[in-house]
Coordinates of C-alpha atoms in Angstrom, one line a residue:
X1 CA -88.9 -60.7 -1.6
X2 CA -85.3 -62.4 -2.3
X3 CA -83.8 -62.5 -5.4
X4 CA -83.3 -66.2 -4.7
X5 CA -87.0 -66.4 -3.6
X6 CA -88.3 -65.2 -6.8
X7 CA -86.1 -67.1 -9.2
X8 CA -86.8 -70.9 -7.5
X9 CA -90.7 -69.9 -8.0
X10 CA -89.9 -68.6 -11.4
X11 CA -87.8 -72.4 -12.1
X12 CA -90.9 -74.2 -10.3
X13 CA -93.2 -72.8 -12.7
X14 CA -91.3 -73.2 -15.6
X15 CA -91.3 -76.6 -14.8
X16 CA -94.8 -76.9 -13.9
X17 CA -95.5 -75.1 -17.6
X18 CA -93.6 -78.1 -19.2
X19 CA -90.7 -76.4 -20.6
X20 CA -88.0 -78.9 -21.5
X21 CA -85.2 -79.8 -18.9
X22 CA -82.7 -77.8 -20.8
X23 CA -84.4 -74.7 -21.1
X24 CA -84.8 -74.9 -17.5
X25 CA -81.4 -75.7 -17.0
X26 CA -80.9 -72.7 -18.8
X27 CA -83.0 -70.3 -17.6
X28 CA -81.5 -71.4 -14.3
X29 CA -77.9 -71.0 -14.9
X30 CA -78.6 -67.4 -16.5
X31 CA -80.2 -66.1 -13.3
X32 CA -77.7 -68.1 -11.5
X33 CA -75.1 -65.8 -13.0
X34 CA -77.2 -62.4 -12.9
X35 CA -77.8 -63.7 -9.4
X36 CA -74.2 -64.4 -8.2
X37 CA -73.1 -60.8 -9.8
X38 CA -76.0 -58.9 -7.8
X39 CA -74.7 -59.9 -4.5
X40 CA -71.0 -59.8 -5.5
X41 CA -70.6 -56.5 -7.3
X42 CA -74.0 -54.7 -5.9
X43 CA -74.9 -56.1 -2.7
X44 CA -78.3 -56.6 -3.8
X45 CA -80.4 -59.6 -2.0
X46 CA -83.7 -58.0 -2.9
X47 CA -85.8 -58.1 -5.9
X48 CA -87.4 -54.5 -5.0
X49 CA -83.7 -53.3 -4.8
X50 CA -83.2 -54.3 -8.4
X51 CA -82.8 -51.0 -11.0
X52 CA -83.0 -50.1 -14.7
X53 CA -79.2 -48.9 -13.8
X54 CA -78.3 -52.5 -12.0
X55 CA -79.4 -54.4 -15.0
X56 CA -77.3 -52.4 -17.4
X57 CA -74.8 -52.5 -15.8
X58 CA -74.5 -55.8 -15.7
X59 CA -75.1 -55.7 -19.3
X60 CA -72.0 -54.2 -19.7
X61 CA -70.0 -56.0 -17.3
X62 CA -71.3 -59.5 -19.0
X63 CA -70.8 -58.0 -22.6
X64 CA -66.8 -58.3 -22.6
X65 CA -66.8 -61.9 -21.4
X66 CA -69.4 -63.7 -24.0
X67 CA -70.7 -63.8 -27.1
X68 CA -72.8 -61.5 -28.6
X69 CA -75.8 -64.7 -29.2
X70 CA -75.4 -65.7 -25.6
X71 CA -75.7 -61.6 -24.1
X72 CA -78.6 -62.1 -25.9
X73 CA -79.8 -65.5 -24.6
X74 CA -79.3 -64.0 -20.8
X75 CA -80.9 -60.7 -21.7
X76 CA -83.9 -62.8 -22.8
X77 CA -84.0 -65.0 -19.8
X78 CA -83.6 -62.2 -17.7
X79 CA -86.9 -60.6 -19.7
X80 CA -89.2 -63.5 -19.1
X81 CA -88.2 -63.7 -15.3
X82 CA -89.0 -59.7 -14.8
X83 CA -91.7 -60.1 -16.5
X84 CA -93.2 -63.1 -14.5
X85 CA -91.9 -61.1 -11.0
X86 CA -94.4 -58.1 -12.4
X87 CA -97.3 -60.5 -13.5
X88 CA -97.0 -62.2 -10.1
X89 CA -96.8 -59.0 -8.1
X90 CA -93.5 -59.7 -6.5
X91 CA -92.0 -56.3 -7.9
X92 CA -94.5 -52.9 -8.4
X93 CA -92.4 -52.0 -11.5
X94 CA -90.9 -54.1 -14.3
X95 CA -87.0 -52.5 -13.5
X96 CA -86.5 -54.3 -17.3
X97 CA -86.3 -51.8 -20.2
X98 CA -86.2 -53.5 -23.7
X99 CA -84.3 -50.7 -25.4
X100 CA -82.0 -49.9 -22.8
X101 CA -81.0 -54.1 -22.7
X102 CA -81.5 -54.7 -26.5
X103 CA -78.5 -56.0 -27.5
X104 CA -77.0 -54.6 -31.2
X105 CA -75.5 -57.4 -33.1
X106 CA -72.5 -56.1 -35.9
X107 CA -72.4 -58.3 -39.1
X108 CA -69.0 -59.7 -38.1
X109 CA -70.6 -61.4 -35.0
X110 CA -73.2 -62.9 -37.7
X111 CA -71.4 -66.5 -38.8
X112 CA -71.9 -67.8 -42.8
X113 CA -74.9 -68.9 -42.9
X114 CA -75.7 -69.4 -46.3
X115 CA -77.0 -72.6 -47.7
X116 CA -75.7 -74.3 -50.4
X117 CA -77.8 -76.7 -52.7
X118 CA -76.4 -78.8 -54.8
X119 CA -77.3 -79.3 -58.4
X120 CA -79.2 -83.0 -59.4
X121 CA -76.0 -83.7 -61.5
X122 CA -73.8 -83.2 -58.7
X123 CA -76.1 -84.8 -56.2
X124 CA -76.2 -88.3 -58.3
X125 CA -72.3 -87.9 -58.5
X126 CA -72.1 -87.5 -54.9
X127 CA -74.2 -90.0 -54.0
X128 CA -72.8 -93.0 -57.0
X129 CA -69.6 -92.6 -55.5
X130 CA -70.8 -93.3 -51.9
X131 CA -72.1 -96.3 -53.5

């Protein structure tokens, strides 16, 4: 089967599941891109054709152009497609291997995240002034 075969049924059921027009959109563009890359820089049209080796590779290729939380939005897009393609018998083998695509995250690519509450005093002061 096509790449492109598998991913439009993939996006048709996604659909049909009722996941939201923007994770579809989503899901879409991130096979979009993994798609564009296989036939660019592997010559692969065919899911069968599609290796452990392939996918990191693109991994790496992918890594030095985005963020660390959208590698990881891909890689998990990616996931769910392989997965369905195994499920629906469109591959033999699941060529997707979690700890060869998990994707480390260093505490610098962690933004402040902290929450800061403030006191009742300083809330009522806040909020007279808006007044």
């Amino acid at each position: 089967m096509f790449y492109d075969v598998a991913k439009n049924l993939y996006i048709s059921n996604c659909r049909a599941s009722g996941k939201s027009h923007n994770t579809v959109e989503s899901y879409e563009r991130s096979l979009d891109l993994f798609g564009d890359w296989l036939r660019k820089k592997e010559g692969i049209a065919m899911l069968s054709n599609i290796t452990p080796a392939s996918l990191l590779k693109w991994k790496r290729e992918i890594a030095e152009r985005v963020s660390p939380s959208t590698l990881r939005l891909y890689v998990s897009h990616l996931r769910t497609f392989f997965e369905f393609c195994f499920e629906m018998e469109y591959i033999p083998k699941n060529p997707f291997k979690k700890k060869v695509m998990e994707v480390k995250v260093k505490d610098s690519d962690v933004k402040d995240t902290k929450t800061h509450v403030l006191s009742p005093i300083l809330f009522k002061q806040i909020w007279s002034n808006d007044q």
